[in-house]
Amino acid sequence: MVETIYWSDAGVVMIDQTRLPREQVFVTCKDYREVAEAIRSMVIRGAPAIGVAAAMGVAIGVLHADPGNLDADVETICATLAATRPTAVNLFWAIDRMRNLYRSLVGQPVEAIRQRLIAEAQQVRLEDIAINRAIGSHGAPLVPDGRTVLTHCNAGALATAGYGTALGVIRAAVEAGKSIDVFADETRPFLQGARLTVWELDQDGIPATLITDNMAGHFMKAGRIGCVVVGADRIAANGDVANKIGTYSVAVLAKENGIPFYVAAPVSTLDLTLATGAAIPIEERAAAEVTHVFGQPVAPEGIRVANPAFDVTPNRYVTAIITEKGVARAPYVESLQAMVK
Ligand code: MRU
């Protein structure tokens, strides 16, 4: 399985996802600003993966911080990492975890604090892989044998520390002996499905078919899709799900066609402080992602562009939310609360 991100003596190492699948290039971020830039520019992306990156960013920041000014530096490091991308709550969850740990260590020798934070960041990474395997084992029984699973964006090993959430469910179903075919939406405009999801599945020998986003309804109506499994960037207390732009359309089409729509996500993606998805901040990305494809213009120069990176799927379209603690179903206000206990 590809290593998405890991800690090394040289810095935080991550596979550059902007260059996949053409080249497998690993970049080493030597300070927290480089980690922040890697998150912002989507060298690393996917909610759990940017959480791990942020944890390692805090650790490398403290490693190089001025011992005489540690408290203020930690705040600057955390604020810089938090300002990278607004939607995936895992980013803020990981930063809070590292900041709280730092605060609990204040007064100890600087070197001990540094080593403890590095160990914690590595722990966040290892836990994420274990969590994804647990999500997989809870989700695999829901996947119908001998059918095709539709997924949107990349919620795979690349979007996490390894194994994946939505793709973790698919991997676990395959490991359980099920015969599964995957249809992957290409996921305009950033093409995570085309560049990452089918590449990942191909590496694992899981049969995958790439389709453009606007083909999903056609294949659902034709009876070709057994279920939909997607990841999430933030899930509100009532079960509204923020995920990659286009997910909402897929969910509505799935309901119209009587197809189960599953969301696979770790508990760290739940934001129970938000009553509904209406309060989830939606990242607006650069117009060039829409007007250009691989550097080539595909639209008239100067045209007005909208580029929300995520949308919110109302809970009524979500058949179940698969977490490492089990499978939550409506009413989500109760079932999600049970997941955090
Ligand atoms: O903009 P991205 O590529 O970071 O968006 C990723 C997604 O929307 C994923 O579906 C989500 O983060 C879940 S990843 C396990």
XYZ file of C-alpha atoms and ligand atoms in Angstrom:
356
model
C 0.000 0.000 0.000
C 1.307 3.468 -0.865
C 2.668 5.506 2.060
C 0.696 8.765 2.083
C 2.635 10.481 4.863
C 5.247 9.589 7.461
C 7.675 11.177 9.873
C 11.407 10.993 9.170
C 14.525 12.587 10.670
C 14.641 14.830 7.582
C 11.073 16.097 8.050
C 7.471 15.222 7.189
C 7.479 13.066 4.061
C 4.415 12.896 1.820
C 3.650 11.609 -1.642
C 2.881 14.572 -3.907
C -0.733 13.926 -4.885
C -0.741 16.733 -7.445
C 1.688 14.677 -9.544
C -0.083 11.324 -9.369
C -0.618 9.169 -11.327
C 2.070 10.361 -13.752
C 4.915 10.358 -11.224
C 5.406 9.015 -7.721
C 7.383 11.809 -6.078
C 7.849 12.177 -2.330
C 8.344 15.653 -0.867
C 9.923 16.372 2.506
C 8.517 19.323 4.462
C 11.288 20.631 6.678
C 9.240 23.111 8.709
C 5.639 23.772 9.633
C 5.199 26.441 6.960
C 6.047 23.885 4.288
C 3.529 21.473 5.820
C 0.888 24.231 5.745
C 1.672 24.980 2.110
C 1.475 21.265 1.216
C -2.020 21.134 2.741
C -3.136 24.354 1.043
C -1.828 23.333 -2.387
C -3.227 19.798 -2.012
C 0.108 18.004 -2.222
C -1.664 16.169 0.588
C -5.460 16.157 0.726
C -8.358 14.166 2.147
C -9.771 14.895 5.597
C -7.915 12.310 7.725
C -4.652 12.798 5.791
C -4.606 16.546 6.374
C -5.304 15.844 10.053
C -2.187 13.665 10.223
C -0.213 16.300 8.288
C -1.320 19.015 10.716
C -0.312 16.890 13.725
C 3.121 16.353 12.195
C 3.233 20.057 11.287
C 2.782 21.015 14.938
C 5.481 18.514 15.946
C 8.019 19.788 13.416
C 7.126 23.368 14.284
C 7.879 22.806 17.961
C 11.047 20.912 17.048
C 12.438 24.086 15.452
C 10.770 26.666 17.715
C 12.618 29.055 20.011
C 12.734 27.358 23.462
C 12.447 30.793 25.063
C 9.201 31.606 23.236
C 7.506 28.234 23.010
C 3.974 29.175 24.132
C 3.633 31.957 21.565
C 5.295 29.890 18.840
C 2.882 26.991 19.392
C -0.035 29.396 18.922
C 1.486 30.742 15.683
C 2.156 27.227 14.388
C -1.384 26.065 15.175
C -2.943 29.207 13.654
C -0.887 28.843 10.460
C -1.881 25.201 10.008
C -5.539 25.937 10.847
C -5.699 28.653 8.164
C -4.969 26.229 5.300
C -8.342 24.626 4.527
C -11.642 25.339 6.288
C -14.011 22.419 5.663
C -12.461 19.165 6.909
C -12.852 19.183 10.680
C -10.126 16.537 11.093
C -7.577 19.312 10.551
C -8.835 21.246 13.590
C -9.330 18.055 15.602
C -5.650 17.127 15.096
C -4.387 20.639 15.864
C -6.477 20.760 19.063
C -5.136 17.351 20.104
C -1.542 18.512 19.662
C -2.133 21.908 21.310
C -3.836 20.315 24.320
C -0.990 17.850 24.688
C 1.551 20.683 24.508
C -0.310 22.599 27.232
C -0.293 19.504 29.450
C 3.496 19.287 29.061
C 4.386 22.916 29.832
C 7.076 23.020 32.519
C 8.850 19.891 31.303
C 12.277 20.134 29.585
C 11.969 21.395 25.986
C 13.588 18.292 24.560
C 11.092 16.033 26.363
C 8.183 18.121 25.044
C 9.528 17.854 21.504
C 9.947 14.085 21.631
C 6.476 13.639 23.143
C 4.855 15.728 20.379
C 6.710 13.817 17.666
C 5.550 10.534 19.216
C 1.968 11.832 19.396
C 1.946 12.842 15.725
C 3.188 9.392 14.761
C 0.475 7.941 16.983
C -2.193 9.977 15.153
C -0.962 8.389 11.919
C -0.974 4.829 13.247
C -4.374 5.258 14.882
C -5.800 6.485 11.587
C -4.787 3.288 9.794
C -6.309 1.155 12.578
C -9.495 3.262 12.507
C -9.827 2.785 8.758
C -9.510 -0.983 9.123
C -12.267 -0.887 11.755
C -14.459 1.225 9.434
C -13.782 -1.388 6.756
C -14.852 -4.281 8.939
C -18.090 -2.517 9.958
C -18.824 -1.480 6.387
C -17.941 -4.628 4.436
C -21.162 -6.503 5.348
C -23.206 -3.642 3.817
C -21.622 -4.026 0.385
C -23.643 -6.359 -1.835
C -21.625 -9.262 -3.234
C -21.230 -9.397 -6.993
C -22.313 -5.786 -7.486
C -20.718 -2.497 -8.482
C -19.958 0.181 -5.865
C -19.966 3.814 -6.964
C -17.615 6.201 -5.188
C -16.927 9.913 -5.552
C -13.629 11.769 -5.069
C -10.829 9.853 -3.316
C -11.519 8.520 0.151
C -8.754 5.959 -0.112
C -5.309 5.284 1.309
C -4.165 8.579 -0.211
C -6.840 10.555 1.650
C -5.841 8.979 4.965
C -2.715 7.587 6.590
C -3.511 4.321 4.807
C -6.272 1.861 3.742
C -8.923 4.559 3.326
C -12.454 5.144 4.572
C -14.807 4.576 1.598
C -12.108 2.585 -0.206
C -11.382 0.887 3.137
C -14.958 -0.456 3.086
C -14.421 -1.662 -0.475
C -11.018 -3.189 0.403
C -12.501 -4.970 3.421
C -15.374 -6.329 1.310
C -12.858 -7.683 -1.213
C -10.718 -9.137 1.606
C -13.886 -10.831 2.919
C -14.138 -12.642 -0.423
C -16.807 -10.521 -2.089
C -16.672 -9.930 -5.806
C -16.762 -6.150 -6.135
C -16.482 -3.848 -9.084
C -16.001 -0.102 -8.562
C -17.231 2.807 -10.626
C -15.274 5.971 -9.766
C -16.547 9.441 -10.644
C -13.680 11.477 -12.119
C -14.586 14.333 -9.686
C -14.280 17.625 -11.502
C -12.579 19.982 -11.142
C -9.602 18.543 -9.238
C -10.020 15.023 -10.669
C -9.300 13.075 -7.479
C -11.326 10.160 -8.871
C -9.480 10.039 -12.187
C -6.011 10.746 -10.849
C -6.074 8.989 -7.469
C -8.991 6.589 -6.885
C -8.671 4.448 -10.004
C -4.862 4.526 -9.640
C -5.121 3.237 -6.066
C -7.651 0.535 -6.923
C -5.603 -0.546 -9.921
C -2.526 -0.944 -7.676
C -4.586 -3.303 -5.472
C -6.004 -5.249 -8.410
C -9.585 -4.181 -7.583
C -11.568 -3.807 -10.826
C -12.365 -0.148 -11.402
C -14.120 1.788 -14.149
C -13.634 5.524 -14.481
C -16.702 7.580 -15.426
C -17.278 11.310 -15.698
C -19.435 12.783 -12.938
C -22.441 13.311 -15.214
C -22.621 9.581 -16.073
C -23.517 8.410 -12.554
C -27.298 8.825 -12.947
C -27.270 6.957 -16.255
C -25.617 3.907 -14.689
C -27.843 4.020 -11.605
C -31.010 4.080 -13.743
C -29.652 1.170 -15.777
C -29.423 -0.923 -12.581
C -25.642 -1.125 -12.691
C -24.889 0.290 -9.210
C -25.426 -1.820 -6.057
C -24.559 0.892 -3.562
C -22.689 4.187 -3.189
C -19.888 4.620 -0.626
C -18.225 8.002 -0.099
C -16.064 9.658 2.552
C -16.759 12.879 4.449
C -15.006 16.067 5.492
C -17.373 17.092 8.277
C -20.583 15.578 9.595
C -22.997 17.702 11.638
C -24.907 16.419 14.686
C -28.033 15.744 12.606
C -26.111 13.615 10.056
C -25.790 16.217 7.291
C -22.562 15.364 5.442
C -20.047 17.732 3.865
C -17.971 15.972 1.237
C -16.401 16.699 -2.148
C -18.485 18.850 -4.483
C -20.845 16.622 -6.461
C -21.571 14.245 -3.580
C -25.005 15.807 -3.026
C -26.004 15.162 -6.647
C -24.867 11.528 -6.330
C -26.886 11.117 -3.101
C -30.067 12.524 -4.654
C -29.661 10.267 -7.688
C -29.088 7.276 -5.416
C -32.324 7.909 -3.485
C -34.284 8.441 -6.697
C -33.013 5.061 -7.922
C -33.493 3.171 -4.619
C -29.735 2.662 -4.130
C -28.184 2.716 -0.614
C -25.938 5.724 -0.028
C -23.276 5.078 2.633
C -20.834 7.544 4.189
C -17.627 6.097 5.710
C -15.746 8.362 8.123
C -13.862 8.287 11.412
C -15.381 9.757 14.557
C -12.872 12.631 14.205
C -14.939 13.774 11.183
C -18.012 14.297 13.367
C -18.598 17.886 14.418
C -21.382 17.574 16.945
C -20.988 21.252 17.869
C -22.874 22.035 14.652
C -26.601 21.276 14.752
C -26.943 21.009 10.978
C -24.783 21.071 7.851
C -25.838 24.665 7.142
C -23.098 25.850 9.534
C -20.283 23.915 7.818
C -17.820 26.326 6.140
C -17.411 25.531 2.456
C -14.000 26.188 0.927
C -13.977 28.247 -2.280
C -10.941 27.415 -4.387
C -9.162 29.203 -7.216
C -11.022 29.869 -10.466
C -8.124 28.389 -12.437
C -9.072 24.892 -11.210
C -12.256 25.257 -13.282
C -11.041 27.320 -16.220
C -7.888 25.267 -16.815
C -7.190 21.564 -17.167
C -3.553 20.640 -16.608
C -2.486 24.196 -17.318
C -4.506 24.483 -20.534
C -7.382 27.003 -20.668
C -10.782 25.421 -21.412
C -12.936 28.535 -20.899
C -12.998 32.103 -22.214
C -10.474 34.323 -20.488
C -11.927 36.402 -17.652
C -15.187 34.402 -17.392
C -16.836 34.485 -13.965
C -16.300 31.234 -12.061
C -17.683 29.568 -8.929
C -15.586 26.814 -7.367
C -16.963 25.492 -4.077
C -14.798 22.508 -3.149
C -17.481 20.770 -1.066
C -21.235 20.429 -0.780
C -23.546 19.298 2.011
C -25.770 16.256 1.599
C -28.863 16.468 3.833
C -29.229 13.526 6.237
C -32.408 12.245 4.540
C -30.285 10.990 1.641
C -27.807 9.123 3.866
C -28.669 5.445 4.386
C -25.996 4.979 7.083
C -22.766 6.491 8.401
C -20.025 3.904 8.939
C -17.491 4.775 11.643
C -14.833 2.808 13.510
C -17.323 2.461 16.387
C -20.073 0.939 14.256
C -22.849 1.863 11.829
C -25.038 4.878 12.612
C -28.508 5.202 11.116
C -31.318 7.764 11.417
C -32.186 9.422 13.682
C -28.577 10.603 13.541
C -28.921 13.064 16.410
C -29.011 9.997 18.667
C -26.895 7.477 16.760
C -23.969 9.883 16.165
C -23.974 10.957 19.806
C -23.564 7.279 20.720
C -20.475 7.088 18.502
C -18.546 9.651 20.563
C -19.245 8.029 23.942
O -10.429 18.447 -1.573
P -10.028 17.102 -1.055
O -9.399 16.222 -2.085
O -9.228 17.187 0.215
O -11.422 16.424 -0.670
C -11.440 15.118 -0.203
C -12.786 14.593 0.025
O -13.769 15.255 -0.167
C -12.876 13.217 0.607
O -14.010 12.554 0.148
C -12.960 13.334 2.133
O -11.930 14.139 2.617
C -12.887 12.014 2.797
S -11.286 11.317 2.693
C -11.245 9.855 3.542
